[in-house]
XYZ file of C-alpha atoms in Angstrom:
235
model
C 44.714 -16.021 -20.352
C 45.923 -13.358 -22.798
C 45.755 -13.327 -26.591
C 48.973 -13.966 -28.475
C 50.403 -11.595 -31.088
C 49.324 -14.035 -33.789
C 45.740 -14.032 -32.484
C 45.721 -10.210 -32.417
C 46.820 -10.270 -36.076
C 43.980 -12.696 -36.781
C 41.524 -10.208 -35.275
C 42.803 -7.463 -37.600
C 42.367 -9.825 -40.535
C 38.885 -10.703 -39.290
C 37.788 -7.040 -39.217
C 39.134 -6.483 -42.743
C 37.280 -9.545 -43.974
C 34.088 -8.019 -42.568
C 34.461 -4.793 -44.564
C 36.181 -2.568 -42.007
C 38.791 -0.876 -44.198
C 40.096 1.792 -41.822
C 42.925 1.146 -39.395
C 41.475 3.365 -36.640
C 38.199 1.418 -36.586
C 40.023 -1.880 -36.920
C 42.112 -1.020 -33.851
C 39.058 -0.151 -31.761
C 37.221 -3.305 -32.782
C 40.277 -5.499 -32.218
C 40.709 -4.015 -28.747
C 37.042 -4.640 -27.977
C 37.105 -8.209 -29.323
C 40.358 -9.048 -27.532
C 39.033 -7.866 -24.162
C 35.751 -9.708 -24.703
C 37.491 -12.954 -25.676
C 39.773 -12.787 -22.637
C 36.728 -12.208 -20.423
C 35.062 -15.288 -21.926
C 38.169 -17.374 -21.258
C 38.090 -16.344 -17.607
C 34.565 -17.746 -17.382
C 35.119 -20.748 -19.667
C 38.797 -21.603 -20.347
C 37.801 -24.530 -22.581
C 36.557 -22.237 -25.343
C 38.793 -22.090 -28.388
C 39.825 -18.764 -29.901
C 37.499 -19.196 -32.893
C 34.541 -20.160 -30.697
C 35.014 -17.149 -28.442
C 35.385 -14.855 -31.478
C 32.194 -16.171 -33.113
C 30.245 -15.721 -29.881
C 31.395 -12.121 -29.584
C 30.843 -11.308 -33.265
C 27.237 -12.524 -33.080
C 26.572 -9.807 -30.497
C 27.011 -7.211 -33.252
C 23.835 -8.472 -34.947
C 22.922 -9.413 -38.499
C 24.873 -6.547 -40.104
C 28.062 -7.232 -38.180
C 30.361 -4.247 -37.888
C 28.415 -2.049 -40.330
C 26.459 -0.339 -37.560
C 29.727 0.590 -35.827
C 31.136 1.943 -39.108
C 28.038 4.037 -39.831
C 27.985 5.543 -36.337
C 31.655 6.478 -36.530
C 31.175 7.975 -40.001
C 28.331 10.091 -38.619
C 30.459 11.295 -35.688
C 33.449 12.180 -37.862
C 31.135 13.737 -40.474
C 29.821 16.102 -37.795
C 33.383 16.877 -36.752
C 34.244 17.701 -40.362
C 31.211 19.984 -40.702
C 32.278 21.707 -37.496
C 35.679 22.441 -39.048
C 34.001 23.924 -42.132
C 31.792 26.152 -39.967
C 34.745 27.256 -37.847
C 36.795 28.271 -40.886
C 33.769 30.020 -42.379
C 33.320 32.041 -39.162
C 36.899 33.236 -39.557
C 35.868 35.078 -42.717
C 33.365 37.115 -40.687
C 35.896 38.245 -38.128
C 38.598 40.897 -38.344
C 40.523 41.177 -40.620
C 38.955 38.720 -43.093
C 35.550 40.426 -42.832
C 36.889 43.167 -45.128
C 37.735 40.568 -47.785
C 34.272 39.049 -47.399
C 32.616 42.448 -47.916
C 34.810 43.235 -50.925
C 33.980 39.903 -52.563
C 30.260 40.477 -52.036
C 30.394 44.022 -53.438
C 32.527 42.828 -56.347
C 29.971 40.183 -57.308
C 27.185 42.715 -56.820
C 28.879 45.109 -59.251
C 29.439 42.406 -61.877
C 25.845 41.115 -61.728
C 24.310 44.594 -61.631
C 26.413 46.383 -64.229
C 27.097 43.474 -66.562
C 24.514 42.988 -69.315
C 25.233 39.285 -69.290
C 24.519 38.757 -65.601
C 22.407 35.661 -66.295
C 25.181 33.988 -68.267
C 27.787 34.989 -65.707
C 25.699 33.174 -63.109
C 25.423 30.084 -65.345
C 29.169 30.111 -65.969
C 29.827 30.367 -62.240
C 27.611 27.379 -61.511
C 29.138 25.248 -64.290
C 32.622 26.129 -63.013
C 31.655 24.858 -59.566
C 30.382 21.583 -61.012
C 33.566 21.110 -63.050
C 35.636 21.805 -59.929
C 33.553 19.313 -57.943
C 33.926 16.522 -60.499
C 37.642 17.230 -60.841
C 37.972 16.912 -57.068
C 36.002 13.653 -57.013
C 38.063 12.128 -59.838
C 41.326 13.245 -58.233
C 40.348 11.837 -54.831
C 39.221 8.576 -56.425
C 42.617 8.270 -58.157
C 44.494 8.994 -54.914
C 42.374 6.440 -53.034
C 43.154 3.760 -55.628
C 46.853 4.632 -55.540
C 46.946 4.474 -51.755
C 45.212 1.104 -51.812
C 47.876 -0.251 -54.166
C 50.667 0.887 -51.836
C 49.016 -0.929 -48.907
C 49.154 2.148 -46.649
C 46.959 2.212 -43.590
C 43.630 3.925 -44.185
C 42.157 6.345 -41.661
C 38.442 7.136 -41.737
C 38.752 10.846 -40.928
C 41.468 11.231 -43.570
C 39.102 9.768 -46.157
C 36.304 12.092 -45.045
C 38.585 15.137 -45.312
C 39.712 14.317 -48.836
C 36.460 12.962 -50.280
C 33.609 14.605 -48.383
C 34.166 17.927 -50.126
C 33.206 16.728 -53.578
C 29.844 15.471 -52.393
C 29.343 18.648 -50.368
C 28.941 20.581 -53.631
C 25.666 18.793 -54.275
C 24.611 19.133 -50.621
C 25.281 22.864 -50.344
C 24.010 23.864 -53.759
C 21.106 21.643 -54.890
C 20.189 21.832 -58.560
C 16.643 23.057 -57.834
C 18.039 26.270 -56.282
C 20.022 26.948 -59.445
C 16.947 26.209 -61.596
C 14.778 28.657 -59.616
C 17.340 31.445 -59.941
C 17.870 30.717 -63.653
C 14.131 30.636 -64.461
C 13.535 33.909 -62.630
C 16.771 35.618 -63.628
C 15.005 38.795 -64.803
C 13.344 39.191 -61.407
C 16.508 38.478 -59.453
C 18.831 40.575 -61.615
C 16.424 43.463 -61.928
C 16.217 44.184 -58.217
C 19.180 45.567 -56.276
C 18.181 43.757 -53.087
C 17.948 40.432 -54.904
C 21.302 41.043 -56.594
C 22.919 41.866 -53.246
C 21.401 38.745 -51.668
C 22.493 36.578 -54.592
C 25.985 38.083 -54.454
C 26.262 37.272 -50.764
C 24.995 33.733 -51.378
C 27.483 33.110 -54.190
C 30.319 34.605 -52.135
C 29.362 32.398 -49.182
C 29.190 29.318 -51.367
C 32.534 30.158 -52.928
C 34.112 30.472 -49.485
C 32.674 27.100 -48.443
C 34.211 25.467 -51.512
C 37.536 27.202 -50.873
C 37.518 25.841 -47.319
C 36.507 22.343 -48.458
C 38.920 22.068 -51.372
C 41.890 24.096 -50.115
C 41.964 25.103 -46.447
C 40.999 21.854 -44.693
C 43.049 19.508 -46.948
C 46.074 21.762 -46.348
C 45.598 21.262 -42.601
C 44.682 17.569 -42.914
C 47.748 16.259 -41.099
C 47.172 18.646 -38.189
C 43.561 17.478 -37.807
C 44.517 13.820 -38.165
C 47.182 14.101 -35.473
C 44.627 15.708 -33.160
C 42.160 12.878 -33.862
C 44.612 9.969 -33.919
C 47.759 10.348 -31.756
C 49.061 7.127 -33.311
C 48.881 8.727 -36.786
C 52.250 10.388 -36.069
C 53.891 7.004 -35.597
C 52.583 5.902 -38.982
C 54.259 8.868 -40.658
C 57.646 8.438 -38.994
């Protein structure tokens, strides 16, 4: 016995009621539940739809679908990090390597020659924080707007557009900034330290550029590669 279209719709509603917001995960869970329910009916045709669904849902444990959500978030988070690393590698290959070197030497010159090197560093860090919070606020607004329009939500799309803001804190912890600030005279009085700091700041700047600009610009391409059905949604 096969599930009806109405029962399939009930399964989608069921996943949403159990805090699965993303259409891609809903689809996978609905497919799994539908196959499991049909298997149960083959063994015991007297079971009602609700009984079979409750039996199958209990197999997910006390936390229901949350374990499935967390595992998928971890997988897609790794995929996202892989994209960041791949784009970063591009800046160390021809011809972008020349731009990378120029940026490093430019920062080196500013920090070495400028008498306000310490304050330049502080201003750079504050600018990054402002950019991060702006990105978080913007993404939060877009998420709320999308929710109001009842568009389908895709987990990887959410990671692409929101993961970057949190990455600022991950990639540049406050204690690193504090150490550099407290020992600014040591760092900015040694050419090797200045060169290392310049490379670090350049690298961090490139990571933010990739997170905030490059990957979001290619979001649709990555989403189509991850979800073939995403194209149908956009038609």
